[in-house]
Amino acid sequence: MKKLFRTGNPYIWLTAGTLTVCLLMICGLIVLIMVNGFGIFWPRTIVQFTLRDGEVVMGEVAKKESIPHQKDASRTKLKVGNRDVYGMDFRWIDDADVVSRDYPPHALAFERREWGNMYGFLHGLRQDDGVKPLRFNGLAPLLKESRALYKKIRYVEKKEIGDINYRMEKSRLELKRLACLQPTEKIQKKVAAVTAGMERLETIYRERENTLAGLYAKAREKEVVVLLADGREKILPVFQIIRVSAPNEMGVFAKMGFYSAKFWEFIWGEPREANTEGGVFPAIFGTVMMVLIMSIAVVPLGVLTAVYLKEYASDNFIARLVRISVSNLAGVPSIVFGVFGLGFFIYFIGGGIDKLFFPESLPTPTYGTGGILWASLTLALLTVPVVVVATEEGLSAVPMSLREGSYALGATKIETLLKVVIPQATPGILTGTILAMARAAGEVAPLMITGVVKLAPSLPIDGHFPYIHLERKFMHLGFHIYDVGFQSPNVEAAIPMVYTTTLVLLFTVLVLNLTAIVARNKLKKWYSTGSM
Amino acid sequence: MENKKIKVPEPIVNIIDLALYYGKMKALKGINLDVSRKKITSFIGPSGCGKSTLIRCLNRLNDLIESVTIEGSIRIDGKDIYDPAIDVTELRRRVGMVFQKPNPFPKTIYENVIYGPRIVGIGKKGVLDEICEKALKKAALWEEVKDRLHTNALDLSGGQQQRICIARAIAMEPEIILLDEPCSALDPIATAKIEDMLVELKRDYTVIIVTHNMQQAARISDFTGFFMLGELVEFNVTTEIFTNPREKQTEDYITGRFG
Ligand SMILES: Nc1ncnc2c1ncn2[C@@H]1O[C@H](COP(=O)(O)OP(=O)(O)OP(=O)(O)O)[C@@H](O)[C@H]1O
Ligand SMILES: [Mg+2]
């Protein structure tokens, strides 16, 4: 026994075993997320059940399980869709009640702009005097047309009317500002000019609204009739359809094409239906932008702090106390940082900025409310200990002999720091930054009170001067997960989205980190050879 | 102690009653010594006797260690270098130093050599190129590295790295060069190269070298000081020290009977 321990093998088993357990758990988590996250876009077969009482239901199988406390009995959870007809998306069916199940080849899955999926059979195109038969193939040109129309409508709504609203708001604020000044002749002239401008805008606005009404009327023109499984007929405006598929007739390649299209939409599209459908692009954008602003804030803050602590402060009681306190900041619950950010950044600093620079829009706050800048700064505070600790370690790792070499050539302390010590410590600093970025990207609680919203009307970067709007509220993948998974009106339908969003968040963090790592290696090379 | 101080021609450095404490520990106990201009002066003695401490006093590198206190004075060209009015960086530009372990910066060879001149504010590429070439030639390294000036200095061999450090010091055109066991990490061939170079450097610079290698001291230096336990035991012309030492301790040490 003693001899066994002498060989050291048990320690190897112990450490290797622990490592294996950790790896297994991490891999398990990632595999779970991947399987669930990647699976959701794969088109599933549509199954049709005839029940014992003669009822016919149709949909996708979502889950199968045995009924507890009953032997050999099982039930199936069927996604029947047609929420507008049935009231809910899912239905449990006792397998014992199923008389027959078949897979009708012409069954279609309609993805709609509202009310989730619809499953049924295409009956035809509705006309004033009845129904004109329509094949599945005949639907494609109609869809193409409606998509073009949708694009046009979006453009008018978002870009043109958005622009007008933006300029109207500007003018309104300008008027308000002018009203506060002495009504000299010059000012009155200005007021007249602005008012005239507003009137012009108003006219354009009305024109645009007319265009829009026309477009919407055109959108409602074409309607198809869908035959549901229970024999009912449903009228479905073509404009409502985003995508139609006949999964029972699809081959593998067709399915892959469908999958890619869905995935593409998920990454680059905007969310629909209270975030349970569509894409997550605004959330990806918000997350990345927030992390970048946070990095820009946290690196100087952390590095300067660490340089003072390590290089200038003498190693006395106070310095040690400060160091311990900084490290322990990492243990403060993040929601506390959120509250601090709300009180300090938003109410105090943001309120101050509003009073100084945006008095005309008060009481509507500009900076005195949650926004991407304040959220980023709050997270910078939260992650500053990581950067401080990493930088201090990086600085400690720079050998005394290098510093002495620099001093011996007549360099001052600051020259030595800038030219020798900090470049040498840069990999450490960047490692700290990478850790801080990872931490910040996954943090949700403090964001909820400093500027994250469920649905942001516009991105923090757009075409309106000054292009970067740091005061705007933003969307965030972490919050999106919480919102879709727990706050959405249709949780059951949204759960797969939770996995996919998690996957996207993981991937985003990975890409951010890889970028930082590449930057670190480039910098290292640059310092050592003077070229990239 | 005065009796041990010999007259040297053209003294450039005068060390007068120098004592140094690390906290309470007295590491140098009243050193009196003159260093001659444009000659090689070597310091020998057993490990821990204070040789490094002494030469680090000459460019005030000991200032970096908080616990150090210094008594007595050191004059270079007649000026007390511990005078508060002295600019330390200016002093260090005049007194270059090469360390025991090669410590090139993790930059290119070129950037290493022109580190000092850059700091003084020389920015013209032409001037810097010229300084670099001249310093590398003096350090007997030019032929070996002229084709790869812009590669990392850390890719060089130990001996080449040490010559980079010497070139780096020379590039500042100092009056005095301090070398603290510059060959201790090198093989005999690299050592011989550096020794030749030091003899060559003597024409323009005052060289002070610490060494554990008796033959090296005997071969290249003009004056030798023998230290023990923080005291200067004997200081004399090198040939005298090695052929006719006055003190018993010196004789024991150089004949290898102790230490
Ligand atoms: N930074 C320091 N703090 C405290 N004591 C020191 C320090 N540096 C050196 N000493 C002490 O001062 C004495 C002289 O050290 P020094 O490095 O000058 O010796 P040395 O002659 O250069 O030895 P070696 O030949 O081994 O390099 C030694 O006893 C050493 O322990
Ligand atoms: Mg030494």
mmCIF file of N, CA and C in Angstrom, chain B residues 23-134:
data_model
loop_
_atom_site.group_PDB
_atom_site.id
_atom_site.type_symbol
_atom_site.label_atom_id
_atom_site.label_comp_id
_atom_site.label_asym_id
_atom_site.label_seq_id
_atom_site.Cartn_x
_atom_site.Cartn_y
_atom_site.Cartn_z
ATOM 1 N N GLY B 23 19.754 47.831 4.362
ATOM 2 C CA GLY B 23 19.094 47.838 5.669
ATOM 3 C C GLY B 23 20.151 48.052 6.740
ATOM 4 N N LYS B 24 20.312 47.056 7.607
ATOM 5 C CA LYS B 24 21.321 47.193 8.660
ATOM 6 C C LYS B 24 22.637 46.534 8.253
ATOM 7 N N MET B 25 22.590 45.692 7.206
ATOM 8 C CA MET B 25 23.773 44.929 6.813
ATOM 9 C C MET B 25 24.760 45.804 6.054
ATOM 10 N N LYS B 26 25.996 45.825 6.570
ATOM 11 C CA LYS B 26 26.999 46.664 5.930
ATOM 12 C C LYS B 26 27.673 45.844 4.837
ATOM 13 N N ALA B 27 27.437 46.219 3.574
ATOM 14 C CA ALA B 27 27.966 45.419 2.478
ATOM 15 C C ALA B 27 29.298 45.967 1.971
ATOM 16 N N LEU B 28 29.520 47.264 2.101
ATOM 17 C CA LEU B 28 30.805 47.868 1.727
ATOM 18 C C LEU B 28 31.315 48.649 2.923
ATOM 19 N N LYS B 29 32.579 48.395 3.256
ATOM 20 C CA LYS B 29 33.083 48.963 4.503
ATOM 21 C C LYS B 29 34.238 49.917 4.246
ATOM 22 N N GLY B 30 33.941 51.097 3.794
ATOM 23 C CA GLY B 30 34.975 52.107 3.642
ATOM 24 C C GLY B 30 35.946 51.811 2.518
ATOM 25 N N ILE B 31 35.481 51.956 1.279
ATOM 26 C CA ILE B 31 36.336 51.683 0.127
ATOM 27 C C ILE B 31 37.010 52.982 -0.323
ATOM 28 N N ASN B 32 38.315 52.918 -0.572
ATOM 29 C CA ASN B 32 39.041 54.038 -1.151
ATOM 30 C C ASN B 32 39.777 53.532 -2.375
ATOM 31 N N LEU B 33 39.526 54.181 -3.522
ATOM 32 C CA LEU B 33 40.046 53.613 -4.755
ATOM 33 C C LEU B 33 39.963 54.660 -5.859
ATOM 34 N N ASP B 34 40.985 54.674 -6.729
ATOM 35 C CA ASP B 34 40.927 55.541 -7.902
ATOM 36 C C ASP B 34 40.961 54.682 -9.150
ATOM 37 N N VAL B 35 40.235 55.102 -10.162
ATOM 38 C CA VAL B 35 40.222 54.361 -11.427
ATOM 39 C C VAL B 35 40.842 55.244 -12.494
ATOM 40 N N SER B 36 41.709 54.646 -13.258
ATOM 41 C CA SER B 36 42.477 55.404 -14.236
ATOM 42 C C SER B 36 41.735 55.511 -15.561
ATOM 43 N N ARG B 37 41.895 56.661 -16.209
ATOM 44 C CA ARG B 37 41.187 56.905 -17.459
ATOM 45 C C ARG B 37 41.743 56.052 -18.597
ATOM 46 N N LYS B 38 40.831 55.545 -19.419
ATOM 47 C CA LYS B 38 41.198 54.741 -20.591
ATOM 48 C C LYS B 38 42.115 53.568 -20.254
ATOM 49 N N LYS B 39 41.807 52.951 -19.137
ATOM 50 C CA LYS B 39 42.502 51.723 -18.754
ATOM 51 C C LYS B 39 41.415 50.711 -18.368
ATOM 52 N N ILE B 40 41.818 49.429 -18.255
ATOM 53 C CA ILE B 40 40.878 48.429 -17.758
ATOM 54 C C ILE B 40 41.210 48.153 -16.304
ATOM 55 N N THR B 41 40.215 48.336 -15.465
ATOM 56 C CA THR B 41 40.396 48.048 -14.049
ATOM 57 C C THR B 41 39.513 46.859 -13.721
ATOM 58 N N SER B 42 40.076 45.815 -13.101
ATOM 59 C CA SER B 42 39.228 44.672 -12.777
ATOM 60 C C SER B 42 39.084 44.515 -11.266
ATOM 61 N N PHE B 43 37.919 44.042 -10.868
ATOM 62 C CA PHE B 43 37.642 43.752 -9.458
ATOM 63 C C PHE B 43 37.477 42.252 -9.315
ATOM 64 N N ILE B 44 38.243 41.674 -8.393
ATOM 65 C CA ILE B 44 38.087 40.242 -8.144
ATOM 66 C C ILE B 44 37.807 40.014 -6.664
ATOM 67 N N GLY B 45 37.394 38.814 -6.322
ATOM 68 C CA GLY B 45 37.122 38.500 -4.925
ATOM 69 C C GLY B 45 36.080 37.421 -4.821
ATOM 70 N N PRO B 46 35.988 36.781 -3.669
ATOM 71 C CA PRO B 46 35.035 35.690 -3.507
ATOM 72 C C PRO B 46 33.596 36.176 -3.614
ATOM 73 N N SER B 47 32.725 35.235 -3.875
ATOM 74 C CA SER B 47 31.309 35.564 -4.040
ATOM 75 C C SER B 47 30.760 36.261 -2.802
ATOM 76 N N GLY B 48 29.954 37.277 -3.021
ATOM 77 C CA GLY B 48 29.311 37.949 -1.905
ATOM 78 C C GLY B 48 30.165 39.004 -1.235
ATOM 79 N N CYS B 49 31.326 39.333 -1.840
ATOM 80 C CA CYS B 49 32.202 40.287 -1.170
ATOM 81 C C CYS B 49 31.824 41.721 -1.495
ATOM 82 N N GLY B 50 30.927 41.939 -2.428
ATOM 83 C CA GLY B 50 30.451 43.293 -2.666
ATOM 84 C C GLY B 50 30.941 43.924 -3.954
ATOM 85 N N LYS B 51 31.454 43.135 -4.892
ATOM 86 C CA LYS B 51 31.954 43.700 -6.155
ATOM 87 C C LYS B 51 30.817 44.323 -6.956
ATOM 88 N N SER B 52 29.741 43.534 -7.105
ATOM 89 C CA SER B 52 28.604 44.065 -7.869
ATOM 90 C C SER B 52 28.045 45.296 -7.183
ATOM 91 N N THR B 53 27.898 45.210 -5.892
ATOM 92 C CA THR B 53 27.384 46.345 -5.139
ATOM 93 C C THR B 53 28.213 47.590 -5.431
ATOM 94 N N LEU B 54 29.522 47.421 -5.469
ATOM 95 C CA LEU B 54 30.393 48.571 -5.691
ATOM 96 C C LEU B 54 30.181 49.160 -7.081
ATOM 97 N N ILE B 55 30.227 48.307 -8.123
ATOM 98 C CA ILE B 55 30.124 48.939 -9.442
ATOM 99 C C ILE B 55 28.721 49.492 -9.691
ATOM 100 N N ARG B 56 27.716 48.912 -9.031
ATOM 101 C CA ARG B 56 26.365 49.492 -9.163
ATOM 102 C C ARG B 56 26.247 50.841 -8.485
ATOM 103 N N CYS B 57 27.208 51.150 -7.585
ATOM 104 C CA CYS B 57 27.226 52.487 -6.986
ATOM 105 C C CYS B 57 27.670 53.516 -8.017
ATOM 106 N N LEU B 58 28.508 53.062 -8.985
ATOM 107 C CA LEU B 58 29.121 54.021 -9.898
ATOM 108 C C LEU B 58 28.118 54.602 -10.886
ATOM 109 N N ASN B 59 27.023 53.887 -11.145
ATOM 110 C CA ASN B 59 25.983 54.524 -11.968
ATOM 111 C C ASN B 59 24.677 54.670 -11.178
ATOM 112 N N ARG B 60 24.820 54.603 -9.881
ATOM 113 C CA ARG B 60 23.692 54.807 -8.957
ATOM 114 C C ARG B 60 22.530 53.861 -9.249
ATOM 115 N N LEU B 61 22.823 52.666 -9.697
ATOM 116 C CA LEU B 61 21.757 51.702 -9.932
ATOM 117 C C LEU B 61 21.202 51.179 -8.609
ATOM 118 N N ASN B 62 22.015 51.322 -7.538
ATOM 119 C CA ASN B 62 21.527 50.893 -6.226
ATOM 120 C C ASN B 62 20.387 51.769 -5.723
ATOM 121 N N ASP B 63 20.194 52.922 -6.363
ATOM 122 C CA ASP B 63 19.076 53.787 -5.963
ATOM 123 C C ASP B 63 17.744 53.061 -6.103
ATOM 124 N N LEU B 64 17.715 52.053 -6.986
ATOM 125 C CA LEU B 64 16.455 51.350 -7.224
ATOM 126 C C LEU B 64 16.069 50.471 -6.047
ATOM 127 N N ILE B 65 17.056 50.151 -5.205
ATOM 128 C CA ILE B 65 16.756 49.289 -4.062
ATOM 129 C C ILE B 65 16.458 50.178 -2.866
ATOM 130 N N GLU B 66 15.254 49.993 -2.328
ATOM 131 C CA GLU B 66 14.802 50.944 -1.311
ATOM 132 C C GLU B 66 15.640 50.924 -0.045
ATOM 133 N N SER B 67 16.132 49.719 0.343
ATOM 134 C CA SER B 67 16.769 49.595 1.660
ATOM 135 C C SER B 67 18.196 50.135 1.687
ATOM 136 N N VAL B 68 18.713 50.561 0.540
ATOM 137 C CA VAL B 68 20.133 50.939 0.491
ATOM 138 C C VAL B 68 20.387 52.329 1.062
ATOM 139 N N THR B 69 21.416 52.426 1.946
ATOM 140 C CA THR B 69 21.911 53.757 2.351
ATOM 141 C C THR B 69 23.402 53.797 2.073
ATOM 142 N N ILE B 70 23.877 54.984 1.728
ATOM 143 C CA ILE B 70 25.262 55.119 1.285
ATOM 144 C C ILE B 70 25.958 56.214 2.072
ATOM 145 N N GLU B 71 27.200 55.937 2.471
ATOM 146 C CA GLU B 71 28.035 56.972 3.106
ATOM 147 C C GLU B 71 29.289 57.138 2.275
ATOM 148 N N GLY B 72 29.976 58.256 2.490
ATOM 149 C CA GLY B 72 31.177 58.526 1.712
ATOM 150 C C GLY B 72 30.803 59.146 0.380
ATOM 151 N N SER B 73 31.762 59.210 -0.535
ATOM 152 C CA SER B 73 31.417 59.845 -1.800
ATOM 153 C C SER B 73 32.158 59.215 -2.962
ATOM 154 N N ILE B 74 31.597 59.413 -4.146
ATOM 155 C CA ILE B 74 32.224 58.961 -5.379
ATOM 156 C C ILE B 74 32.298 60.172 -6.293
ATOM 157 N N ARG B 75 33.469 60.429 -6.825
ATOM 158 C CA ARG B 75 33.586 61.551 -7.761
ATOM 159 C C ARG B 75 33.936 61.015 -9.131
ATOM 160 N N ILE B 76 33.259 61.522 -10.120
ATOM 161 C CA ILE B 76 33.625 61.221 -11.501
ATOM 162 C C ILE B 76 33.967 62.543 -12.158
ATOM 163 N N ASP B 77 35.137 62.616 -12.728
ATOM 164 C CA ASP B 77 35.627 63.886 -13.259
ATOM 165 C C ASP B 77 35.542 64.982 -12.209
ATOM 166 N N GLY B 78 35.783 64.628 -10.976
ATOM 167 C CA GLY B 78 35.821 65.625 -9.916
ATOM 168 C C GLY B 78 34.461 66.001 -9.347
ATOM 169 N N LYS B 79 33.369 65.489 -9.937
ATOM 170 C CA LYS B 79 32.034 65.870 -9.442
ATOM 171 C C LYS B 79 31.440 64.740 -8.617
ATOM 172 N N ASP B 80 30.905 65.069 -7.456
ATOM 173 C CA ASP B 80 30.285 64.056 -6.591
ATOM 174 C C ASP B 80 28.991 63.571 -7.250
ATOM 175 N N ILE B 81 28.935 62.286 -7.551
ATOM 176 C CA ILE B 81 27.738 61.805 -8.258
ATOM 177 C C ILE B 81 26.555 61.602 -7.320
ATOM 178 N N TYR B 82 26.773 61.654 -6.024
ATOM 179 C CA TYR B 82 25.629 61.537 -5.097
ATOM 180 C C TYR B 82 25.121 62.899 -4.660
ATOM 181 N N ASP B 83 25.657 63.945 -5.283
ATOM 182 C CA ASP B 83 25.141 65.292 -5.059
ATOM 183 C C ASP B 83 23.675 65.340 -5.504
ATOM 184 N N PRO B 84 22.764 65.871 -4.669
ATOM 185 C CA PRO B 84 21.341 65.901 -5.057
ATOM 186 C C PRO B 84 21.100 66.654 -6.367
ATOM 187 N N ALA B 85 22.025 67.539 -6.728
ATOM 188 C CA ALA B 85 21.802 68.328 -7.944
ATOM 189 C C ALA B 85 22.114 67.542 -9.211
ATOM 190 N N ILE B 86 22.713 66.368 -9.036
ATOM 191 C CA ILE B 86 23.098 65.563 -10.219
ATOM 192 C C ILE B 86 21.861 64.928 -10.851
ATOM 193 N N ASP B 87 21.823 64.953 -12.174
ATOM 194 C CA ASP B 87 20.743 64.276 -12.888
ATOM 195 C C ASP B 87 21.149 62.812 -13.093
ATOM 196 N N VAL B 88 20.414 61.906 -12.455
ATOM 197 C CA VAL B 88 20.819 60.499 -12.456
ATOM 198 C C VAL B 88 20.825 59.931 -13.876
ATOM 199 N N THR B 89 19.804 60.302 -14.669
ATOM 200 C CA THR B 89 19.747 59.726 -16.017
ATOM 201 C C THR B 89 20.952 60.193 -16.830
ATOM 202 N N GLU B 90 21.320 61.454 -16.642
ATOM 203 C CA GLU B 90 22.496 62.000 -17.324
ATOM 204 C C GLU B 90 23.751 61.222 -16.913
ATOM 205 N N LEU B 91 23.850 60.945 -15.598
ATOM 206 C CA LEU B 91 24.992 60.178 -15.099
ATOM 207 C C LEU B 91 25.036 58.799 -15.761
ATOM 208 N N ARG B 92 23.866 58.157 -15.826
ATOM 209 C CA ARG B 92 23.848 56.799 -16.367
ATOM 210 C C ARG B 92 24.163 56.780 -17.855
ATOM 211 N N ARG B 93 23.916 57.897 -18.516
ATOM 212 C CA ARG B 93 24.309 57.951 -19.928
ATOM 213 C C ARG B 93 25.819 58.014 -20.056
ATOM 214 N N ARG B 94 26.463 58.603 -19.037
ATOM 215 C CA ARG B 94 27.931 58.713 -19.106
ATOM 216 C C ARG B 94 28.610 57.456 -18.594
ATOM 217 N N VAL B 95 27.894 56.687 -17.760
ATOM 218 C CA VAL B 95 28.471 55.471 -17.190
ATOM 219 C C VAL B 95 27.610 54.285 -17.627
ATOM 220 N N GLY B 96 28.030 53.630 -18.682
ATOM 221 C CA GLY B 96 27.242 52.518 -19.199
ATOM 222 C C GLY B 96 27.486 51.265 -18.389
ATOM 223 N N MET B 97 26.540 50.306 -18.504
ATOM 224 C CA MET B 97 26.714 49.087 -17.722
ATOM 225 C C MET B 97 26.279 47.859 -18.510
ATOM 226 N N VAL B 98 27.032 46.786 -18.335
ATOM 227 C CA VAL B 98 26.692 45.492 -18.934
ATOM 228 C C VAL B 98 26.574 44.500 -17.788
ATOM 229 N N PHE B 99 25.519 43.700 -17.819
ATOM 230 C CA PHE B 99 25.219 42.860 -16.663
ATOM 231 C C PHE B 99 25.759 41.455 -16.826
ATOM 232 N N GLN B 100 25.705 40.741 -15.696
ATOM 233 C CA GLN B 100 26.219 39.366 -15.678
ATOM 234 C C GLN B 100 25.488 38.485 -16.690
ATOM 235 N N LYS B 101 24.135 38.538 -16.621
ATOM 236 C CA LYS B 101 23.351 37.753 -17.568
ATOM 237 C C LYS B 101 22.951 38.664 -18.715
ATOM 238 N N PRO B 102 23.134 38.226 -19.952
ATOM 239 C CA PRO B 102 22.700 39.079 -21.066
ATOM 240 C C PRO B 102 21.235 39.443 -20.886
ATOM 241 N N ASN B 103 20.913 40.715 -21.008
ATOM 242 C CA ASN B 103 19.508 41.112 -20.845
ATOM 243 C C ASN B 103 19.032 42.013 -21.974
ATOM 244 N N PRO B 104 19.151 41.528 -23.227
ATOM 245 C CA PRO B 104 18.623 42.351 -24.320
ATOM 246 C C PRO B 104 17.118 42.518 -24.161
ATOM 247 N N PHE B 105 16.603 43.645 -24.637
ATOM 248 C CA PHE B 105 15.143 43.836 -24.614
ATOM 249 C C PHE B 105 14.518 42.919 -25.654
ATOM 250 N N PRO B 106 13.294 42.472 -25.398
ATOM 251 C CA PRO B 106 12.645 41.607 -26.400
ATOM 252 C C PRO B 106 12.218 42.399 -27.626
ATOM 253 N N LYS B 107 13.162 43.038 -28.253
ATOM 254 C CA LYS B 107 12.888 43.818 -29.460
ATOM 255 C C LYS B 107 13.895 43.389 -30.513
ATOM 256 N N THR B 108 13.912 44.104 -31.637
ATOM 257 C CA THR B 108 14.877 43.744 -32.666
ATOM 258 C C THR B 108 16.288 44.164 -32.236
ATOM 259 N N ILE B 109 17.269 43.596 -32.915
ATOM 260 C CA ILE B 109 18.662 43.949 -32.653
ATOM 261 C C ILE B 109 18.824 45.462 -32.798
ATOM 262 N N TYR B 110 18.308 45.967 -33.901
ATOM 263 C CA TYR B 110 18.410 47.398 -34.185
ATOM 264 C C TYR B 110 17.801 48.230 -33.058
ATOM 265 N N GLU B 111 16.576 47.861 -32.664
ATOM 266 C CA GLU B 111 15.901 48.626 -31.611
ATOM 267 C C GLU B 111 16.663 48.552 -30.297
ATOM 268 N N ASN B 112 17.283 47.420 -30.028
ATOM 269 C CA ASN B 112 18.077 47.293 -28.807
ATOM 270 C C ASN B 112 19.223 48.292 -28.799
ATOM 271 N N VAL B 113 19.944 48.330 -29.921
ATOM 272 C CA VAL B 113 21.151 49.154 -29.952
ATOM 273 C C VAL B 113 20.814 50.637 -29.869
ATOM 274 N N ILE B 114 19.736 51.039 -30.538
ATOM 275 C CA ILE B 114 19.438 52.477 -30.554
ATOM 276 C C ILE B 114 18.488 52.883 -29.435
ATOM 277 N N TYR B 115 18.254 51.981 -28.469
ATOM 278 C CA TYR B 115 17.344 52.299 -27.366
ATOM 279 C C TYR B 115 17.772 53.590 -26.663
ATOM 280 N N GLY B 116 19.068 53.649 -26.297
ATOM 281 C CA GLY B 116 19.590 54.826 -25.582
ATOM 282 C C GLY B 116 19.507 56.089 -26.415
ATOM 283 N N PRO B 117 20.078 56.076 -27.622
ATOM 284 C CA PRO B 117 20.013 57.280 -28.445
ATOM 285 C C PRO B 117 18.582 57.766 -28.671
ATOM 286 N N ARG B 118 17.655 56.845 -28.860
ATOM 287 C CA ARG B 118 16.241 57.240 -29.018
ATOM 288 C C ARG B 118 15.764 58.019 -27.814
ATOM 289 N N ILE B 119 16.140 57.523 -26.619
ATOM 290 C CA ILE B 119 15.677 58.165 -25.402
ATOM 291 C C ILE B 119 16.240 59.573 -25.293
ATOM 292 N N VAL B 120 17.481 59.752 -25.746
ATOM 293 C CA VAL B 120 18.073 61.089 -25.703
ATOM 294 C C VAL B 120 17.366 62.008 -26.691
ATOM 295 N N GLY B 121 16.596 61.431 -27.601
ATOM 296 C CA GLY B 121 15.808 62.272 -28.488
ATOM 297 C C GLY B 121 16.289 62.270 -29.918
ATOM 298 N N ILE B 122 17.210 61.367 -30.252
ATOM 299 C CA ILE B 122 17.650 61.286 -31.641
ATOM 300 C C ILE B 122 16.582 60.517 -32.417
ATOM 301 N N GLY B 123 16.045 61.140 -33.451
ATOM 302 C CA GLY B 123 14.945 60.492 -34.154
ATOM 303 C C GLY B 123 15.243 60.244 -35.619
ATOM 304 N N LYS B 124 16.278 60.888 -36.138
ATOM 305 C CA LYS B 124 16.562 60.755 -37.572
ATOM 306 C C LYS B 124 17.034 59.359 -37.887
ATOM 307 N N LYS B 125 16.408 58.747 -38.881
ATOM 308 C CA LYS B 125 16.743 57.363 -39.195
ATOM 309 C C LYS B 125 18.204 57.225 -39.619
ATOM 310 N N GLY B 126 18.681 58.155 -40.440
ATOM 311 C CA GLY B 126 20.054 58.082 -40.913
ATOM 312 C C GLY B 126 21.045 58.084 -39.769
ATOM 313 N N VAL B 127 20.830 59.010 -38.837
ATOM 314 C CA VAL B 127 21.743 59.119 -37.697
ATOM 315 C C VAL B 127 21.704 57.838 -36.875
ATOM 316 N N LEU B 128 20.483 57.355 -36.627
ATOM 317 C CA LEU B 128 20.347 56.143 -35.813
ATOM 318 C C LEU B 128 21.020 54.958 -36.490
ATOM 319 N N ASP B 129 20.840 54.849 -37.815
ATOM 320 C CA ASP B 129 21.465 53.738 -38.540
ATOM 321 C C ASP B 129 22.978 53.773 -38.360
ATOM 322 N N GLU B 130 23.517 54.997 -38.455
ATOM 323 C CA GLU B 130 24.958 55.154 -38.339
ATOM 324 C C GLU B 130 25.434 54.754 -36.943
ATOM 325 N N ILE B 131 24.697 55.242 -35.920
ATOM 326 C CA ILE B 131 25.054 54.906 -34.536
ATOM 327 C C ILE B 131 25.031 53.402 -34.344
ATOM 328 N N CYS B 132 23.992 52.770 -34.879
ATOM 329 C CA CYS B 132 23.824 51.327 -34.720
ATOM 330 C C CYS B 132 25.008 50.593 -35.339
ATOM 331 N N GLU B 133 25.348 50.982 -36.556
ATOM 332 C CA GLU B 133 26.439 50.282 -37.241
ATOM 333 C C GLU B 133 27.753 50.457 -36.486
ATOM 334 N N LYS B 134 28.003 51.690 -36.057
ATOM 335 C CA LYS B 134 29.265 51.975 -35.368
ATOM 336 C C LYS B 134 29.363 51.164 -34.081
#
